[in-house]
CSV table of C-alpha atoms in Angstrom, one decimal:
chain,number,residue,atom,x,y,z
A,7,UNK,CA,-34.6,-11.6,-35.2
A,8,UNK,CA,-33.6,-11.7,-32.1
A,9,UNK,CA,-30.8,-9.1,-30.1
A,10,UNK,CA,-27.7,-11.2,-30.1
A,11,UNK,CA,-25.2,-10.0,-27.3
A,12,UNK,CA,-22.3,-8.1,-28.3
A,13,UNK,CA,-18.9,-8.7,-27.5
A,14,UNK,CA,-15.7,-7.3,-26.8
A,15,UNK,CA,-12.7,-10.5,-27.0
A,16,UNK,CA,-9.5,-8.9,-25.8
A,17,UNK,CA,-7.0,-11.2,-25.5
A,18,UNK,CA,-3.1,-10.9,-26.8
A,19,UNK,CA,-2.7,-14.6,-27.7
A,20,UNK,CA,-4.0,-15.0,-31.1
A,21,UNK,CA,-4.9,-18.3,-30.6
A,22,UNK,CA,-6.9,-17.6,-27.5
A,23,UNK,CA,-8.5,-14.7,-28.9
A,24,UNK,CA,-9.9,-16.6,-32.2
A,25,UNK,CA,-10.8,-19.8,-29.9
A,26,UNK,CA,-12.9,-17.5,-27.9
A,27,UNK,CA,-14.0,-15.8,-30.8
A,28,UNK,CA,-15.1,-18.8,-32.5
A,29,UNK,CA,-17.0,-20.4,-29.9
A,30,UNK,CA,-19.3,-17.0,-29.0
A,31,UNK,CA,-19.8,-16.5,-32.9
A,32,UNK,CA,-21.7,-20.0,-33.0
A,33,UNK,CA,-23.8,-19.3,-30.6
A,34,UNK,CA,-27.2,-17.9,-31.9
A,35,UNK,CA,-27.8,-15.1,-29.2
A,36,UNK,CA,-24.4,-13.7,-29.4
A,37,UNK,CA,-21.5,-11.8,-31.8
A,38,UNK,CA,-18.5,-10.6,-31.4
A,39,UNK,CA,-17.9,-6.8,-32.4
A,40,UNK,CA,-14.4,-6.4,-32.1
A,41,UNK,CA,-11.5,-8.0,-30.7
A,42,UNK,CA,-8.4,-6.4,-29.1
A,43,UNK,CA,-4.6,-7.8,-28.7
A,44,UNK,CA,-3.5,-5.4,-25.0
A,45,UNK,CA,-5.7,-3.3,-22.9
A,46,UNK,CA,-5.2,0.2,-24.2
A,47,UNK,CA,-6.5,-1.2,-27.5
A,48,UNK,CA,-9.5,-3.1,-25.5
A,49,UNK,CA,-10.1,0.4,-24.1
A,50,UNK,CA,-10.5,2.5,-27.3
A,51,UNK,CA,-12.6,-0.2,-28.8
A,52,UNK,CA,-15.3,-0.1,-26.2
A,53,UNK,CA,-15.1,3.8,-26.4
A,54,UNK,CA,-15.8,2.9,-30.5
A,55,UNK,CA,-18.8,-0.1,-29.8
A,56,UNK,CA,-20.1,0.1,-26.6
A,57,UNK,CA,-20.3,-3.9,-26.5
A,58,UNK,CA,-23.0,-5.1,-24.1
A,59,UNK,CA,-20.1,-7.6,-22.7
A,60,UNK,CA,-16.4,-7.3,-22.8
A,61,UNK,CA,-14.2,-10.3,-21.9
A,62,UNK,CA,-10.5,-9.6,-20.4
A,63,UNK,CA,-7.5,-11.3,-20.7
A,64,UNK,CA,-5.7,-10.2,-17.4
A,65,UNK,CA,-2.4,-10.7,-18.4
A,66,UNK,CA,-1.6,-8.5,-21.8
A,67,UNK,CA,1.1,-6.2,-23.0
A,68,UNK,CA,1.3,-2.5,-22.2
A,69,UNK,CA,-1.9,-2.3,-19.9
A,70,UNK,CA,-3.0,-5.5,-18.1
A,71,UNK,CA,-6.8,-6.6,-17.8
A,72,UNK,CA,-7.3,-5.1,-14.3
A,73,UNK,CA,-5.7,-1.7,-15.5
A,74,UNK,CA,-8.0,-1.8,-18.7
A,75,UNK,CA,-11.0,-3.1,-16.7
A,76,UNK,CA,-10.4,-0.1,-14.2
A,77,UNK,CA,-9.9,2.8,-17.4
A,78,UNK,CA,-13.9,1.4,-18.9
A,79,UNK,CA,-15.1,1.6,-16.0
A,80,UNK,CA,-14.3,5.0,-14.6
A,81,UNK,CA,-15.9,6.2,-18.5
A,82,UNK,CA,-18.5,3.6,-18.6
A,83,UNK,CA,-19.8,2.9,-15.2
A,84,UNK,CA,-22.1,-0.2,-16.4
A,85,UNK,CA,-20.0,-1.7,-18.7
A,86,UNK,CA,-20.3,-5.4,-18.4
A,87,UNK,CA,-16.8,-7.3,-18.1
A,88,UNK,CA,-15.3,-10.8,-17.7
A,89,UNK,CA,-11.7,-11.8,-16.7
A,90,UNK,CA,-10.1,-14.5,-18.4
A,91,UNK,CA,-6.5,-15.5,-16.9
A,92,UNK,CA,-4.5,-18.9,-15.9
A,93,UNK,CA,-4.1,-17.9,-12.4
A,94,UNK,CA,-6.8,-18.7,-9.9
A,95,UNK,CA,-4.8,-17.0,-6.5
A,96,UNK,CA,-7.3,-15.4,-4.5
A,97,UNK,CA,-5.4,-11.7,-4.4
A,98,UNK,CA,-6.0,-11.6,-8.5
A,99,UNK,CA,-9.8,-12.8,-8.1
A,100,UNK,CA,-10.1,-10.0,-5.8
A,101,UNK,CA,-8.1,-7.3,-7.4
A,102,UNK,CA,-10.3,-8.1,-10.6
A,103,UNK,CA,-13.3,-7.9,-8.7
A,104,UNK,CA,-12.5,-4.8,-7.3
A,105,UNK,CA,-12.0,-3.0,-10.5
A,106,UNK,CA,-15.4,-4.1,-11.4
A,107,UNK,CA,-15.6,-7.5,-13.6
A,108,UNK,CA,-18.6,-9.2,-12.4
A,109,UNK,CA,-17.0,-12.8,-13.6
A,110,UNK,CA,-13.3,-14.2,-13.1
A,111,UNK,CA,-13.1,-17.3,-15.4
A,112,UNK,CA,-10.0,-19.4,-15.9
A,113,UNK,CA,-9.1,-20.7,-19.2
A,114,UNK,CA,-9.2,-23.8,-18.5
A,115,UNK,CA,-13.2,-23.7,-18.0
A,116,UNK,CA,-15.4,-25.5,-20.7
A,117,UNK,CA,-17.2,-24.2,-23.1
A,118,UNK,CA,-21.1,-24.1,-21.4
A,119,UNK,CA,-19.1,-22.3,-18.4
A,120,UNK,CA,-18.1,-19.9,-20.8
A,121,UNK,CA,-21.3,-19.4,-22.5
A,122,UNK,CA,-23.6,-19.5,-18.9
A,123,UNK,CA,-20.8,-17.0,-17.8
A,124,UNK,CA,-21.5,-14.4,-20.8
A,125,UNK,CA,-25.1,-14.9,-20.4
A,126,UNK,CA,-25.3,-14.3,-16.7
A,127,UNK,CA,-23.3,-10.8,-17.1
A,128,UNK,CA,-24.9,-9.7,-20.0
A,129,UNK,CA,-28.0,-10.1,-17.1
A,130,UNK,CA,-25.7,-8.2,-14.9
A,131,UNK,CA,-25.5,-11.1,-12.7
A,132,UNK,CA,-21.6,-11.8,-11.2
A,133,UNK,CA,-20.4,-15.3,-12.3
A,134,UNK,CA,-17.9,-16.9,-10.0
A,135,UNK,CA,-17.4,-21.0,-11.2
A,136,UNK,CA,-17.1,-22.9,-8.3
A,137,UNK,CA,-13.7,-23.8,-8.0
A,138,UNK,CA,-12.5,-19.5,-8.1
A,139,UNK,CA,-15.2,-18.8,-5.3
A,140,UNK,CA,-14.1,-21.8,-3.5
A,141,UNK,CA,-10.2,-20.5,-3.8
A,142,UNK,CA,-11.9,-16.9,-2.4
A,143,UNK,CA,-13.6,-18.6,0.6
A,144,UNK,CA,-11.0,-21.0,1.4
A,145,UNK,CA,-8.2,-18.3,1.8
A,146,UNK,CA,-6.9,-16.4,5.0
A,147,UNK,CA,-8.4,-13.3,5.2
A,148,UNK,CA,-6.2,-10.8,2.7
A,149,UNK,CA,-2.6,-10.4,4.7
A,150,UNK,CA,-2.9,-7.0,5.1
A,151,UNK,CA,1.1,-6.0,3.9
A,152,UNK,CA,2.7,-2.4,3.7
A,153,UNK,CA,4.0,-1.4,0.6
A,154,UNK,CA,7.6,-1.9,1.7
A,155,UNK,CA,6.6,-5.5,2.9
A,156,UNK,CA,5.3,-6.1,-0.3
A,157,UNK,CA,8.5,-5.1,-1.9
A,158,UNK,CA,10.4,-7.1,0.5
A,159,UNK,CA,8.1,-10.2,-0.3
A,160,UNK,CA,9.5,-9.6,-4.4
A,161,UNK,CA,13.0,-9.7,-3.3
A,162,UNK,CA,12.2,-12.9,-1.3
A,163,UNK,CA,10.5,-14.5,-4.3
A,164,UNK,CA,13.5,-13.3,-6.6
A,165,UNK,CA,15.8,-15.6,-4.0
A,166,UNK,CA,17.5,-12.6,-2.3
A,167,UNK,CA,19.1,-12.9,1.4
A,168,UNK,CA,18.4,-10.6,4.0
A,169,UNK,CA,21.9,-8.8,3.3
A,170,UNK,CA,20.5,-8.3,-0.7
A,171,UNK,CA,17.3,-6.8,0.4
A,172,UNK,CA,18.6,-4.3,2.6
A,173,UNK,CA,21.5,-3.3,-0.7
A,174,UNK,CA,18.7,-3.2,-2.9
A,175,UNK,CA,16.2,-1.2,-1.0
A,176,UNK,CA,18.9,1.0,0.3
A,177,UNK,CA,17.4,-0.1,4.6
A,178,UNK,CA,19.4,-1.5,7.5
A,179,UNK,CA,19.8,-4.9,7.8
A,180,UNK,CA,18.2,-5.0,10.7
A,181,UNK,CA,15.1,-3.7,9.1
A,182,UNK,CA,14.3,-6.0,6.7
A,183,UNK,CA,14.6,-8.5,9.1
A,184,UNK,CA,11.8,-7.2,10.9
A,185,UNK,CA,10.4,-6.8,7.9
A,186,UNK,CA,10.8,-10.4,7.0
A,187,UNK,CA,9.2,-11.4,10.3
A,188,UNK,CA,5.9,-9.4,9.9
A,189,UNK,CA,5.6,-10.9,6.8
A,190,UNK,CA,6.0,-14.5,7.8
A,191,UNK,CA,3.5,-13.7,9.9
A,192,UNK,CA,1.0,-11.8,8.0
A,193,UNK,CA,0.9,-14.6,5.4
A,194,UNK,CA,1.0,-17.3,8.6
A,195,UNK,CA,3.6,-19.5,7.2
A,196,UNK,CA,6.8,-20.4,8.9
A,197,UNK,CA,10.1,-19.8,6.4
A,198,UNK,CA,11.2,-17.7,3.8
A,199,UNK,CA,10.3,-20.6,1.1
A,200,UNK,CA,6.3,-21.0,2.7
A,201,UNK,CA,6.4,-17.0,2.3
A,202,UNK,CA,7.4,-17.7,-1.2
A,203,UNK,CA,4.9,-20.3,-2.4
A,204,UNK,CA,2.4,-18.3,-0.8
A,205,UNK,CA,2.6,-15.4,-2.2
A,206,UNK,CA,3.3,-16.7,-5.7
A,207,UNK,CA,-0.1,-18.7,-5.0
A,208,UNK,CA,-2.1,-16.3,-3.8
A,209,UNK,CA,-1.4,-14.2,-6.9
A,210,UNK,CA,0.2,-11.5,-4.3
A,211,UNK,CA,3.3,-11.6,-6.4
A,212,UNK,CA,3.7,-12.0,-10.1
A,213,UNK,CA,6.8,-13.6,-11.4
């Protein structure tokens, strides 16, 4: 009888979350122990099992995957986690990394990826597939924005002139423009729209 590698599957798509589910429960060395729809529920059910691995869906109701990823780990120091998400931007590869999942899949990976990826944590190895390390080493070095530039960044995203900005964040005019200008800089792009792409891209803003 051998140990079979216990997993926690939270992920709020139903669909997802049975695929997933389906595919580790074949597998002869593995099982899954519990499955969760949003992070706080992912939370309380690793308090409950203690699963060797835990894969994380990053985008769920309530509490994301990073947030949930960030709450086991500051109770459970080891724990074991994967991140599963569509987005492949370099700033979400490295905000998941830093709150401690030692893989960052996409869900568009095959199955063996999948499988090697759960066997390779369970080992405590990280597993980054090629194409998310290659998106980590090809980027510019993390644009290192303030706060405000960041929120300035959301209003450029959201379409909103100069004028808008400085209404909506109650600043001079004057201000954001400066603003604006670190940023185009920071992100090295030339116009408003680059800054846009890039930081949608890049996973530096979510829509």
């Amino acid at each position: 009888m051998i140990d079979k590698i216990r997993i926690l599957v939270a992920e709020d798509h139903l669909v997802a979350r049975v695929g997933v589910s389906t595919i580790v429960n074949m597998q002869p060395d593995m099982t899954v122990v519990a499955e969760a729809s949003n992070g706080l529920q992912a939370v309380e059910l690793f308090r409950k099992h203690r699963p060797d691995v835990t894969l994380l869906d990053l985008r769920m109701p309530g509490m994301g995957g990073v947030e949930a990823a960030t709450a086991i780990r500051a109770e459970f120091p080891t724990a074991r986690m994967i991140a599963l998400t569509t987005y492949g931007g370099d700033e979400d590869i490295r905000r998941a990394l830093a709150a401690g999942v030692l893989a960052y899949l996409t869900k568009d990976v095959l199955h063996d990826e999948l499988l090697k990826a759960i066997r390779a944590v369970h080992e405590g190895q990280t597993y980054l597939p090629a194409a998310v390390a290659a998106a980590l080493a090809a980027q510019l070095p993390r644009p290192d924005l303030s706060a405000r530039e960041v929120q300035v960044l959301e209003l450029i995203v959201r379409g909103l002139a100069n004028k808008q900005i400085a209404y909506t964040l109650n600043i001079a005019e004057h201000t954001v423009k400066n603003h604006v200008k670190n940023i185009l800089s920071k992100l090295g792009v030339q116009d408003r729209t680059q800054a846009a792409t890039a930081a949608i891209q890049r996973g530096i803003i979510h829509l």
